[in-house]
Amino acid sequence: IIHYMEKKNHFLWENIGTFVKNELKKIQKDEDKRISLKICLAGLMGLCKRKLKTNLNKKFQCVFEGIAKAGNPTLLNQMFTEIYIMEGGTAEVNDEHEVRQIEIASRKPDRPETTIRREDIFKAPPGRDEPIRTVMTKGVKFTLDWAEGKANQDIQFIFPFTFRELNVLKEKKYSLVELVDHFFSETKEAGICRFEEFQVVFIFDGLDECRLPLDFVNTEILTDVTEAASVGVLLTNLIRGNLLPSAHLWITTRPAAANQIPPECVDMVTEVRGFTDQQKEEYFRKRSRDKKQESRINSHIKTSRSLHIMCHIPVFCWITATVLEDVLKTREGGELPKTLTEMYIHFLVVQSKLKNIKYSGGAGTDSNWNKETKKMIESLGKLAFEQLQKGNLIFYESDLTECGIDIRSASVYSGVFTQIFKEERGLYQDKVFCFVHLSVQEFLAALHVHLTFINSGVNLLSEEQTNSRLPKVFRVKPKVKCLLQSAVDEALQSPNGHLDLFLRFLLGLSLQTNQTLLRGLMTKTGSISETYQETVEYIKKKFSEDLSAERSINLFHCLNELNDLHTAHWRLSGQIKNNNL
């Protein structure tokens, strides 16, 4: 029996040994497979990364200043000027106008500010243990630096999206993998179907232009990157961290839309303050090859507080440079525009002049306002005003058609109005339109209200517009002061200051000196000295009301647009003395 038991135990241990050896061989084979798979995956990732970098480099290395796909392309590295990015609080989202934010920022800060370099945007600041996952920026060379191998090389993939492009896919369903493949063929060609193993950054640009339903309360939970859903549901789950929690997200937005995303979904809020004074000078130096001209432009900007503040915004620097270069070249020794309204009127004139020379075969000395140009300006103004009232910054073909705009005709005004659509990959041809900057839309909206009132006697800011439908003999002659006073009241009642700049432009347009350049657009001029004085007095009275500091500052800028500099400075000094500002 003992011998039998010993033999059985020996046999059992032999079997166990054989089993373990076989399992070890299997594990070794599996490990070899895993290593082989890992090597293949790394090879595919490297190939895909190189292709993606090459294509992103091609896409972002050139910039069309202020306008899209028009004019002469300039290398971004040649023109790029660093911008001032400041860290804000995670819960400090607001709905203020970006120009108002810049003006507030130009005052002395009430707390120390932390500046951040764009290449450090996902690096945890001192004292923070958790990694930065989602960054919201109120305001991307980041992508170009990565594509050129200059920064953030620990990141395997950067996928930049714009909400303009995503809006077009509103009614369609994709998985996250399919959405990436749709925009970036490199991942599809490499057969990459999961991203958990990689360091991935998604950049979503222009939240303020989003027309997708982002419901952070009732949206279904999605955790599988291969499961299809609407684009709105995909983005909501990606931002929530349900979908691909290992990914980094960078969302850019104008301040007004920042509150669309709950604060708990955002690890860090940063604010792009635009150019510092030194960076403004650097921009104009890089822009102008004429040192004398560059010096004149920089000196002129410093003489006007409104222009100086606005030049914190890079696109306004482009508008300013465009106008001042033209004025200095065509009117040597002439007076340069000092107010915002003057600057934007000149900008519209420059763009109309360029359009007439380039597309209509006209000469630089011809009238800027031919029949075709007048019709287009009227249509663009109507679009600007109607969409501003709705809070829309981007538009589709149907929006243009409603305003009687022919798409082909609109495209020749590339400096004012631009067409954005993804043409590089030929994925779709849905056209998306916008003005080159919100301030251009606000100016054209004010111009539309002004021209409609002067030419037709209709106050578009008044709910009662029956006067325009009456026969001429029964019409009550409208007063300019009623239009301007109603605009002041409406702007002061706006909860987020979205009509502040519109009001400045409308008041500026009421001056006869500003109407000289626009004479071809008007059947008659509008302002008289009596109206001017009444408007100034009306604004002065508003200072005695219980207004916020921001509202008072905007009224100061309104007086500046009316060239009432004495009152403006007197009022501002009084407010500062009383510690109200």
Coordinates of C-alpha atoms in Angstrom, one line a residue:
I1 CA 0.0 0.0 0.0
I2 CA 2.8 2.4 0.9
H3 CA 4.6 1.6 -2.3
Y4 CA 1.3 2.2 -4.2
M5 CA 0.8 5.6 -2.5
E6 CA 4.4 6.7 -3.2
K7 CA 4.0 5.7 -6.9
K8 CA 0.7 7.6 -7.1
N9 CA 2.1 10.7 -5.5
H10 CA 5.1 10.6 -7.8
F11 CA 2.8 10.3 -10.8
L12 CA 0.6 13.2 -9.5
W13 CA 3.7 15.4 -9.0
E14 CA 4.9 14.5 -12.5
N15 CA 1.5 15.5 -13.9
I16 CA 1.5 18.7 -12.0
G17 CA 5.0 19.5 -13.2
T18 CA 4.0 18.7 -16.8
F19 CA 0.9 20.9 -16.4
V20 CA 2.9 23.8 -15.0
K21 CA 5.5 23.5 -17.7
N22 CA 2.8 23.5 -20.4
E23 CA 1.1 26.5 -18.8
L24 CA 4.3 28.3 -18.6
K25 CA 4.9 27.6 -22.3
K26 CA 1.4 28.9 -23.1
I27 CA 2.0 32.0 -20.9
Q28 CA 5.3 32.5 -22.7
K29 CA 3.6 32.3 -26.1
D30 CA 0.9 34.7 -24.9
E31 CA 3.5 37.0 -23.5
D32 CA 5.4 36.8 -26.9
K33 CA 2.1 37.6 -28.6
R34 CA 1.5 40.5 -26.2
I35 CA 5.0 41.8 -26.8
S36 CA 4.5 41.3 -30.6
L37 CA 1.1 43.1 -30.4
K38 CA 2.7 45.9 -28.3
I39 CA 5.5 46.3 -30.9
C40 CA 3.0 46.3 -33.8
L41 CA 0.7 48.8 -31.9
A42 CA 3.7 51.0 -31.2
G43 CA 4.7 50.9 -34.9
L44 CA 1.2 51.7 -36.0
M45 CA 0.9 54.5 -33.4
G46 CA 4.2 55.9 -34.6
L47 CA 3.2 55.8 -38.2
C48 CA -0.2 57.4 -37.4
K49 CA 1.4 60.0 -35.2
R50 CA 3.9 61.0 -38.0
K51 CA 1.1 61.3 -40.6
L52 CA -1.1 63.3 -38.2
K53 CA 1.7 65.6 -37.3
T54 CA 2.5 66.2 -41.0
N55 CA -1.1 67.0 -41.9
L56 CA -1.6 69.2 -38.9
N57 CA 1.6 71.0 -39.7
K58 CA 0.3 71.7 -43.2
K59 CA -3.0 72.8 -41.9
F60 CA -1.8 75.2 -39.2
Q61 CA 1.6 76.4 -40.4
C62 CA 0.0 79.2 -42.5
V63 CA -2.4 81.9 -41.1
F64 CA -4.8 84.0 -43.1
E65 CA -4.9 87.1 -40.8
G66 CA -8.5 88.0 -39.8
I67 CA -9.9 86.1 -42.8
A68 CA -10.3 82.5 -43.8
K69 CA -8.9 81.1 -47.1
A70 CA -8.4 84.6 -48.6
G71 CA -5.6 86.9 -49.1
N72 CA -1.9 86.0 -48.8
P73 CA -1.0 83.2 -46.4
T74 CA 1.7 84.0 -43.8
L75 CA 3.7 81.5 -41.9
L76 CA 2.3 81.4 -38.3
N77 CA 5.8 81.2 -36.8
Q78 CA 6.7 84.3 -38.6
M79 CA 3.7 86.3 -37.5
F80 CA 3.0 84.7 -34.1
T81 CA 3.1 86.9 -31.1
E82 CA 2.7 85.4 -27.6
I83 CA -0.6 86.1 -25.9
Y84 CA -1.3 86.6 -22.2
I85 CA -3.1 83.5 -20.7
M86 CA -4.2 83.8 -17.1
E87 CA -5.5 81.2 -14.8
G88 CA -9.0 81.9 -13.3
G89 CA -11.1 80.1 -10.7
T90 CA -12.8 76.8 -11.6
A91 CA -16.2 78.3 -10.8
E92 CA -15.6 81.7 -12.2
V93 CA -17.7 81.3 -15.3
N94 CA -19.7 84.3 -16.5
D95 CA -21.6 85.6 -19.5
E96 CA -20.0 88.9 -20.2
H97 CA -19.0 90.4 -23.5
E98 CA -15.4 89.8 -24.4
V99 CA -14.6 93.5 -25.1
R100 CA -16.0 94.3 -21.7
Q101 CA -13.8 91.6 -20.2
I102 CA -10.8 93.2 -21.9
E103 CA -11.7 96.6 -20.5
I104 CA -12.1 95.2 -17.0
A105 CA -8.8 93.4 -17.4
S106 CA -7.1 96.7 -18.4
R107 CA -7.8 98.0 -14.9
K108 CA -5.5 97.1 -12.0
P109 CA -6.2 93.4 -10.8
D110 CA -7.6 93.0 -7.3
R111 CA -5.6 89.7 -6.8
P112 CA -2.3 88.2 -8.0
E113 CA -2.7 86.7 -11.5
T114 CA -1.1 83.4 -12.5
T115 CA 0.1 83.4 -16.1
I116 CA 0.4 80.1 -18.0
R117 CA 2.4 79.2 -21.1
R118 CA 0.3 77.4 -23.7
E119 CA 2.7 74.4 -23.7
D120 CA 2.1 73.9 -19.9
I121 CA -1.7 74.0 -20.2
F122 CA -2.1 70.3 -19.0
K123 CA 0.6 70.3 -16.4
A124 CA -0.6 70.3 -12.8
P125 CA 0.3 73.6 -11.0
P126 CA 2.3 73.5 -7.7
G127 CA 0.2 72.2 -4.8
R128 CA -2.2 70.2 -7.0
D129 CA -1.9 66.4 -6.9
E130 CA -4.6 65.5 -9.5
P131 CA -3.7 65.8 -13.2
I132 CA -5.4 68.4 -15.3
R133 CA -8.0 66.7 -17.5
T134 CA -10.3 69.4 -18.9
V135 CA -9.3 73.0 -19.5
M136 CA -11.7 75.8 -20.4
T137 CA -10.1 78.8 -22.1
K138 CA -12.1 82.0 -22.5
G139 CA -10.9 83.5 -25.6
V140 CA -3.8 77.3 -31.4
K141 CA -0.4 77.4 -31.7
F142 CA -0.3 74.5 -29.3
T143 CA -1.1 72.1 -32.1
L144 CA 1.5 73.5 -34.4
D145 CA 4.2 73.3 -31.7
W146 CA 3.3 69.6 -31.1
A147 CA 3.2 68.8 -34.9
E148 CA 6.7 70.4 -35.3
G149 CA 8.1 68.4 -32.3
K150 CA 8.7 71.6 -30.3
A151 CA 6.5 70.8 -27.2
N152 CA 4.4 68.2 -25.5
Q153 CA 6.0 65.2 -27.2
D154 CA 4.7 62.9 -24.4
I155 CA 1.3 63.3 -26.1
Q156 CA 0.7 60.7 -28.8
F157 CA -2.3 62.3 -30.5
I158 CA -3.8 65.7 -30.7
F159 CA -7.2 65.9 -32.4
P160 CA -8.4 69.6 -33.0
F161 CA -12.1 70.0 -33.7
T162 CA -14.2 73.2 -34.2
F163 CA -17.8 73.4 -33.1
R164 CA -18.5 74.9 -36.5
E165 CA -17.6 71.6 -38.1
L166 CA -19.4 69.5 -35.4
N167 CA -22.6 71.6 -35.8
V168 CA -23.0 70.2 -39.3
L169 CA -23.1 66.6 -37.9
K170 CA -25.9 67.5 -35.4
E171 CA -28.4 65.0 -36.8
K172 CA -26.0 62.1 -37.3
K173 CA -24.8 59.3 -35.0
Y174 CA -21.2 58.3 -34.5
S175 CA -19.1 56.4 -32.0
L176 CA -16.1 58.3 -30.6
V177 CA -13.8 56.2 -32.8
E178 CA -15.9 56.9 -35.9
L179 CA -16.0 60.6 -35.1
V180 CA -12.2 60.8 -34.9
D181 CA -11.9 58.7 -38.1
H182 CA -14.4 61.0 -39.9
F183 CA -12.1 64.0 -39.3
F184 CA -8.7 62.3 -39.2
S185 CA -8.2 59.6 -41.8
E186 CA -4.8 58.8 -40.3
T187 CA -6.3 56.8 -37.4
K188 CA -8.6 54.9 -39.7
E189 CA -5.8 54.0 -42.0
A190 CA -3.7 52.8 -39.1
G191 CA -6.6 50.7 -37.8
I192 CA -6.5 52.3 -34.3
C193 CA -9.9 51.5 -32.7
R194 CA -9.2 52.3 -29.0
F195 CA -7.4 55.2 -27.4
E196 CA -7.1 54.1 -23.8
E197 CA -3.4 53.1 -24.2
F198 CA -2.4 56.5 -25.5
Q199 CA -2.0 60.0 -24.3
V200 CA -4.7 61.8 -26.2
V201 CA -5.7 65.5 -26.3
F202 CA -9.0 66.7 -27.8
I203 CA -9.2 70.4 -28.6
F204 CA -12.8 71.7 -29.1
D205 CA -12.6 75.3 -30.4
G206 CA -15.5 77.8 -30.2
L207 CA -18.0 76.6 -27.6
D208 CA -19.8 79.9 -28.1
E209 CA -20.6 78.7 -31.6
C210 CA -22.0 75.4 -30.5
R211 CA -25.5 74.5 -31.8
L212 CA -25.4 71.0 -30.4
P213 CA -27.6 70.1 -27.4
L214 CA -25.2 69.7 -24.5
D215 CA -27.4 68.3 -21.7
F216 CA -25.4 67.5 -18.6
V217 CA -28.4 66.5 -16.5
N218 CA -30.5 64.1 -18.6
T219 CA -28.1 62.7 -21.2
E220 CA -27.6 58.9 -21.3
I221 CA -24.4 57.6 -19.9
L222 CA -21.9 56.4 -22.5
T223 CA -18.6 54.6 -21.6
D224 CA -17.8 52.6 -24.8
V225 CA -15.8 54.4 -27.4
T226 CA -17.2 52.1 -30.1
E227 CA -20.9 52.7 -29.2
A228 CA -22.7 55.1 -31.6
A229 CA -24.7 58.1 -30.3
S230 CA -25.5 61.7 -31.4
V231 CA -22.6 64.1 -31.4
G232 CA -24.1 66.1 -28.6
V233 CA -24.3 62.9 -26.4
L234 CA -20.7 62.0 -27.3
L235 CA -19.4 65.4 -26.3
T236 CA -21.4 65.5 -23.1
N237 CA -20.0 62.1 -22.0
L238 CA -16.5 63.0 -23.0
I239 CA -16.6 66.3 -21.0
R240 CA -18.3 64.5 -18.1
G241 CA -15.4 62.0 -18.0
N242 CA -17.7 59.0 -18.7
L243 CA -16.1 58.4 -22.1
L244 CA -12.4 58.0 -22.3
P245 CA -11.5 59.5 -18.9
S246 CA -7.8 59.2 -19.7
A247 CA -8.0 61.8 -22.4
H248 CA -7.2 65.5 -22.0
L249 CA -9.7 68.1 -23.2
W250 CA -9.1 71.7 -24.1
I251 CA -12.2 73.8 -24.8
T252 CA -12.0 77.4 -26.1
T253 CA -14.9 79.8 -25.8
R254 CA -15.9 83.4 -25.6
P255 CA -16.9 84.3 -22.0
A256 CA -20.6 84.4 -22.8
A257 CA -20.8 80.7 -23.4
A258 CA -18.5 79.4 -20.6
N259 CA -21.4 78.6 -18.3
Q260 CA -22.7 75.9 -20.7
I261 CA -20.4 73.5 -19.0
P262 CA -20.9 72.7 -15.3
P263 CA -17.9 73.9 -13.1
E264 CA -17.4 70.4 -11.7
C265 CA -16.6 69.2 -15.2
V266 CA -13.7 71.7 -15.6
D267 CA -10.4 71.3 -13.8
M268 CA -9.0 74.7 -14.8
V269 CA -10.4 77.9 -16.3
T270 CA -8.0 80.1 -18.1
E271 CA -8.6 83.5 -19.7
V272 CA -6.8 84.7 -22.8
R273 CA -6.2 88.4 -22.1
G274 CA -4.8 88.9 -25.6
F275 CA -1.8 91.1 -26.1
T276 CA 0.1 93.0 -23.4
D277 CA 1.3 96.5 -24.3
Q278 CA 4.7 95.1 -25.3
Q279 CA 3.1 92.3 -27.4
K280 CA 1.0 94.9 -29.2
E281 CA 4.1 96.8 -30.3
E282 CA 5.7 93.5 -31.3
Y283 CA 2.7 92.6 -33.5
F284 CA 2.8 95.9 -35.3
R285 CA 6.6 95.6 -35.7
K286 CA 6.2 92.2 -37.3
R287 CA 3.3 93.3 -39.4
S288 CA 4.9 96.5 -40.9
R289 CA 8.2 96.5 -42.7
D290 CA 8.2 100.3 -42.7
K291 CA 9.7 101.5 -39.4
K292 CA 8.4 105.0 -39.8
Q293 CA 4.9 103.7 -40.4
E294 CA 5.1 101.2 -37.5
S295 CA 6.2 104.0 -35.1
R296 CA 3.3 106.3 -36.3
I297 CA 0.8 103.5 -35.8
N298 CA 2.0 102.6 -32.3
S299 CA 2.1 106.3 -31.3
H300 CA -1.4 106.9 -32.6
I301 CA -2.9 103.9 -30.7
K302 CA -1.5 105.3 -27.4
T303 CA -3.4 108.6 -27.9
S304 CA -6.8 106.9 -27.8
R305 CA -7.8 104.9 -24.7
S306 CA -10.6 103.0 -26.7
L307 CA -8.2 101.9 -29.4
H308 CA -5.5 101.1 -26.9
I309 CA -7.8 98.8 -24.9
M310 CA -9.3 97.2 -28.0
C311 CA -5.8 96.4 -29.4
H312 CA -5.5 93.8 -26.6
I313 CA -7.7 91.7 -29.0
P314 CA -5.4 90.3 -31.7
V315 CA -8.0 90.6 -34.5
F316 CA -8.6 94.2 -33.7
C317 CA -4.8 94.8 -34.1
W318 CA -5.3 93.4 -37.6
I319 CA -8.3 95.7 -38.3
T320 CA -6.3 98.7 -36.9
A321 CA -3.2 97.9 -39.0
T322 CA -5.4 97.4 -42.2
V323 CA -7.0 100.8 -41.7
L324 CA -4.0 102.8 -40.6
E325 CA -1.8 101.5 -43.3
D326 CA -4.4 102.4 -45.9
V327 CA -5.0 105.9 -44.4
L328 CA -1.3 106.7 -44.1
K329 CA -0.7 105.5 -47.7
T330 CA -3.7 107.3 -49.4
R331 CA -4.0 110.4 -47.2
E332 CA -0.6 111.6 -46.2
G333 CA -0.8 114.1 -43.4
G334 CA -4.5 113.5 -42.9
E335 CA -6.1 112.9 -39.6
L336 CA -6.1 109.3 -38.4
P337 CA -9.3 107.7 -36.9
K338 CA -9.5 108.0 -33.1
T339 CA -12.7 106.3 -32.1
L340 CA -14.0 102.8 -32.7
T341 CA -16.7 104.0 -35.0
E342 CA -14.3 105.9 -37.2
M343 CA -12.0 102.9 -37.3
Y344 CA -14.8 100.5 -38.4
I345 CA -16.2 102.9 -41.0
H346 CA -12.7 103.2 -42.5
F347 CA -12.4 99.4 -42.3
L348 CA -15.6 98.9 -44.3
V349 CA -14.5 101.5 -46.8
V350 CA -11.1 99.7 -47.3
Q351 CA -12.9 96.3 -47.8
S352 CA -15.4 97.8 -50.3
K353 CA -12.5 99.5 -52.1
L354 CA -10.6 96.2 -52.3
K355 CA -13.7 94.4 -53.5
N356 CA -14.4 96.9 -56.3
I357 CA -10.8 96.8 -57.5
K358 CA -10.5 93.0 -57.3
Y359 CA -13.9 91.8 -58.5
S360 CA -15.5 94.7 -60.3
G361 CA -12.4 96.0 -62.2
G362 CA -12.7 99.4 -60.7
A363 CA -9.9 101.9 -59.9
G364 CA -8.9 102.9 -56.4
T365 CA -10.3 106.4 -57.1
D366 CA -13.9 105.1 -58.0
S367 CA -16.8 105.5 -55.6
N368 CA -16.8 102.8 -52.9
W369 CA -20.6 102.5 -52.9
N370 CA -21.9 101.3 -56.2
K371 CA -25.4 99.7 -56.5
E372 CA -24.1 96.2 -56.0
T373 CA -22.0 97.1 -53.0
K374 CA -24.8 99.1 -51.3
K375 CA -27.2 96.1 -51.7
M376 CA -24.7 93.7 -50.2
I377 CA -23.9 96.0 -47.2
E378 CA -27.6 96.4 -46.5
S379 CA -28.1 92.6 -46.6
L380 CA -25.0 91.9 -44.4
G381 CA -26.3 94.5 -42.0
K382 CA -29.7 92.9 -41.8
L383 CA -28.1 89.5 -41.2
A384 CA -25.8 91.0 -38.5
F385 CA -28.7 92.7 -36.6
E386 CA -31.1 89.8 -36.7
Q387 CA -28.5 87.2 -35.7
L388 CA -27.2 89.5 -32.9
Q389 CA -30.7 89.7 -31.5
K390 CA -30.8 85.9 -31.5
G391 CA -27.3 85.6 -30.0
N392 CA -25.9 83.7 -33.0
L393 CA -22.3 84.2 -34.1
I394 CA -22.3 81.7 -36.9
F395 CA -24.8 81.2 -39.7
Y396 CA -25.8 78.6 -42.3
E397 CA -26.9 79.0 -45.9
S398 CA -30.6 79.2 -44.9
D399 CA -29.8 82.2 -42.6
L400 CA -28.2 84.0 -45.6
T401 CA -31.0 83.2 -48.0
E402 CA -33.6 84.6 -45.6
C403 CA -31.7 88.0 -45.8
G404 CA -31.5 87.8 -49.6
I405 CA -27.8 87.2 -49.6
D406 CA -26.3 85.3 -52.6
I407 CA -23.5 83.1 -51.2
R408 CA -21.1 83.7 -54.1
S409 CA -21.5 87.5 -53.8
A410 CA -20.9 87.4 -50.0
S411 CA -17.6 85.5 -50.4
V412 CA -16.0 88.5 -52.1
Y413 CA -16.3 90.5 -48.8
S414 CA -13.8 88.1 -47.2
G415 CA -12.4 90.8 -45.0
V416 CA -15.8 91.4 -43.4
F417 CA -17.6 88.2 -43.9
T418 CA -16.0 84.8 -44.2
Q419 CA -16.9 81.3 -45.2
I420 CA -15.7 78.4 -43.1
F421 CA -16.0 74.9 -44.3
K422 CA -13.8 71.8 -44.2
E423 CA -12.3 71.4 -47.6
E424 CA -8.9 69.8 -46.9
R425 CA -10.2 66.3 -46.7
G426 CA -13.3 66.6 -48.8
L427 CA -15.5 65.1 -46.1
Y428 CA -18.5 67.3 -46.8
Q429 CA -19.3 70.6 -48.4
D430 CA -21.7 72.1 -45.8
K431 CA -20.8 75.8 -45.6
V432 CA -20.7 77.7 -42.4
F433 CA -20.5 81.5 -42.3
C434 CA -19.5 84.1 -39.8
F435 CA -18.2 87.7 -39.5
V436 CA -14.5 87.9 -39.0
H437 CA -15.1 89.1 -35.4
L438 CA -18.1 89.8 -33.2
S439 CA -17.2 93.5 -33.2
V440 CA -17.6 93.6 -37.0
Q441 CA -21.1 92.0 -36.7
E442 CA -22.0 94.6 -34.0
F443 CA -20.8 97.4 -36.2
L444 CA -22.8 96.2 -39.2
A445 CA -25.8 95.6 -37.0
A446 CA -25.6 99.2 -35.7
L447 CA -25.1 100.5 -39.3
H448 CA -28.2 98.6 -40.4
V449 CA -30.3 100.1 -37.6
H450 CA -28.9 103.6 -38.4
L451 CA -29.5 103.3 -42.2
T452 CA -33.0 101.9 -41.8
F453 CA -33.9 104.8 -39.5
I454 CA -32.4 107.5 -41.6
N455 CA -33.6 106.2 -45.0
S456 CA -37.0 104.7 -44.0
G457 CA -37.9 106.3 -40.7
V458 CA -38.2 102.9 -39.0
N459 CA -36.8 102.4 -35.4
L460 CA -35.9 98.7 -35.4
L461 CA -35.3 98.9 -31.6
S462 CA -38.9 99.9 -31.0
E463 CA -41.6 97.3 -30.8
E464 CA -44.0 99.8 -32.5
Q465 CA -43.0 99.9 -36.1
T466 CA -46.4 100.5 -37.7
N467 CA -45.3 104.0 -38.8
S468 CA -43.4 102.5 -41.8
R469 CA -46.6 100.9 -43.1
L470 CA -48.6 104.1 -43.3
P471 CA -48.8 106.2 -46.4
K472 CA -46.1 108.9 -46.4
V473 CA -48.6 111.8 -45.9
F474 CA -49.7 110.3 -42.5
R475 CA -46.3 109.3 -41.2
V476 CA -45.0 111.1 -38.1
K477 CA -41.5 112.4 -38.7
P478 CA -39.2 110.3 -36.4
K479 CA -36.6 111.9 -34.2
V480 CA -33.0 110.6 -34.1
K481 CA -32.9 111.3 -30.4
C482 CA -35.7 108.7 -29.8
L483 CA -33.7 106.0 -31.6
L484 CA -30.5 106.8 -29.6
Q485 CA -32.2 107.1 -26.3
S486 CA -34.1 103.8 -26.7
A487 CA -30.7 102.2 -27.6
V488 CA -29.1 103.6 -24.4
D489 CA -32.0 102.2 -22.3
E490 CA -31.9 98.8 -24.0
A491 CA -28.2 98.4 -23.6
L492 CA -28.3 99.4 -19.9
Q493 CA -31.1 96.7 -19.4
S494 CA -29.0 94.0 -21.0
P495 CA -28.0 91.4 -18.3
N496 CA -24.6 90.6 -19.8
G497 CA -23.6 93.8 -21.7
H498 CA -24.1 92.2 -25.1
L499 CA -25.3 95.5 -26.6
D500 CA -22.5 97.7 -25.2
L501 CA -20.4 97.8 -28.3
F502 CA -23.5 98.0 -30.6
L503 CA -24.6 101.1 -28.6
R504 CA -21.1 102.8 -29.0
F505 CA -21.3 102.2 -32.8
L506 CA -24.8 103.5 -33.1
L507 CA -24.0 106.7 -31.2
G508 CA -20.8 107.2 -33.2
L509 CA -22.7 106.8 -36.5
S510 CA -25.1 109.6 -35.5
L511 CA -22.3 112.2 -35.9
Q512 CA -22.3 114.0 -39.2
T513 CA -18.5 113.9 -39.4
N514 CA -18.7 110.1 -39.4
Q515 CA -21.4 110.0 -42.0
T516 CA -19.2 111.7 -44.6
L517 CA -17.5 108.5 -45.7
L518 CA -20.9 106.7 -45.7
R519 CA -22.7 109.3 -47.8
G520 CA -23.2 106.9 -50.7
L521 CA -25.2 104.5 -48.5
M522 CA -27.6 107.2 -47.2
T523 CA -30.4 109.1 -48.9
K524 CA -30.0 111.8 -46.3
T525 CA -27.8 112.6 -43.2
G526 CA -29.2 112.2 -39.7
S527 CA -27.8 114.1 -36.8
I528 CA -28.1 117.8 -36.0
S529 CA -26.4 119.7 -33.2
E530 CA -29.7 119.8 -31.2
T531 CA -30.0 116.0 -31.3
Y532 CA -26.4 115.6 -30.4
Q533 CA -26.6 117.8 -27.4
E534 CA -29.8 116.1 -26.2
T535 CA -28.2 112.7 -26.5
V536 CA -25.1 113.8 -24.5
E537 CA -27.3 115.2 -21.8
Y538 CA -29.4 112.0 -21.7
I539 CA -26.3 109.9 -21.2
K540 CA -25.0 112.3 -18.5
K541 CA -28.2 111.9 -16.5
K542 CA -27.7 108.1 -16.6
F543 CA -24.5 108.5 -14.5
S544 CA -26.7 109.6 -11.5
E545 CA -28.6 106.3 -11.6
D546 CA -27.4 103.3 -9.6
L547 CA -25.2 101.7 -12.3
S548 CA -22.5 99.1 -12.0
A549 CA -18.9 100.0 -12.7
E550 CA -19.0 98.2 -16.0
R551 CA -22.1 100.2 -17.1
S552 CA -20.5 103.5 -16.1
I553 CA -17.4 102.6 -18.1
N554 CA -19.4 101.9 -21.2
L555 CA -21.3 105.2 -20.9
F556 CA -17.8 106.9 -20.7
H557 CA -16.9 105.1 -23.9
C558 CA -20.2 106.2 -25.4
L559 CA -19.4 109.8 -24.7
N560 CA -16.0 109.2 -26.2
E561 CA -17.7 108.0 -29.5
L562 CA -19.7 111.2 -29.5
N563 CA -16.4 113.1 -29.2
D564 CA -17.6 114.7 -25.9
L565 CA -14.1 114.1 -24.4
H566 CA -14.4 116.8 -21.7
T567 CA -17.5 115.3 -20.1
A568 CA -16.2 111.8 -20.5
H569 CA -13.0 112.5 -18.6
W570 CA -14.7 114.7 -16.0
R571 CA -17.2 111.9 -15.3
L572 CA -14.5 109.2 -15.2
S573 CA -12.4 111.3 -12.8
G574 CA -15.4 111.8 -10.5
Q575 CA -16.2 108.1 -10.5
I576 CA -12.6 107.2 -9.7
K577 CA -12.5 109.8 -6.9
N578 CA -15.6 108.3 -5.4
N579 CA -14.0 104.8 -5.6
N580 CA -16.8 103.6 -7.8
L581 CA -14.4 102.3 -10.5

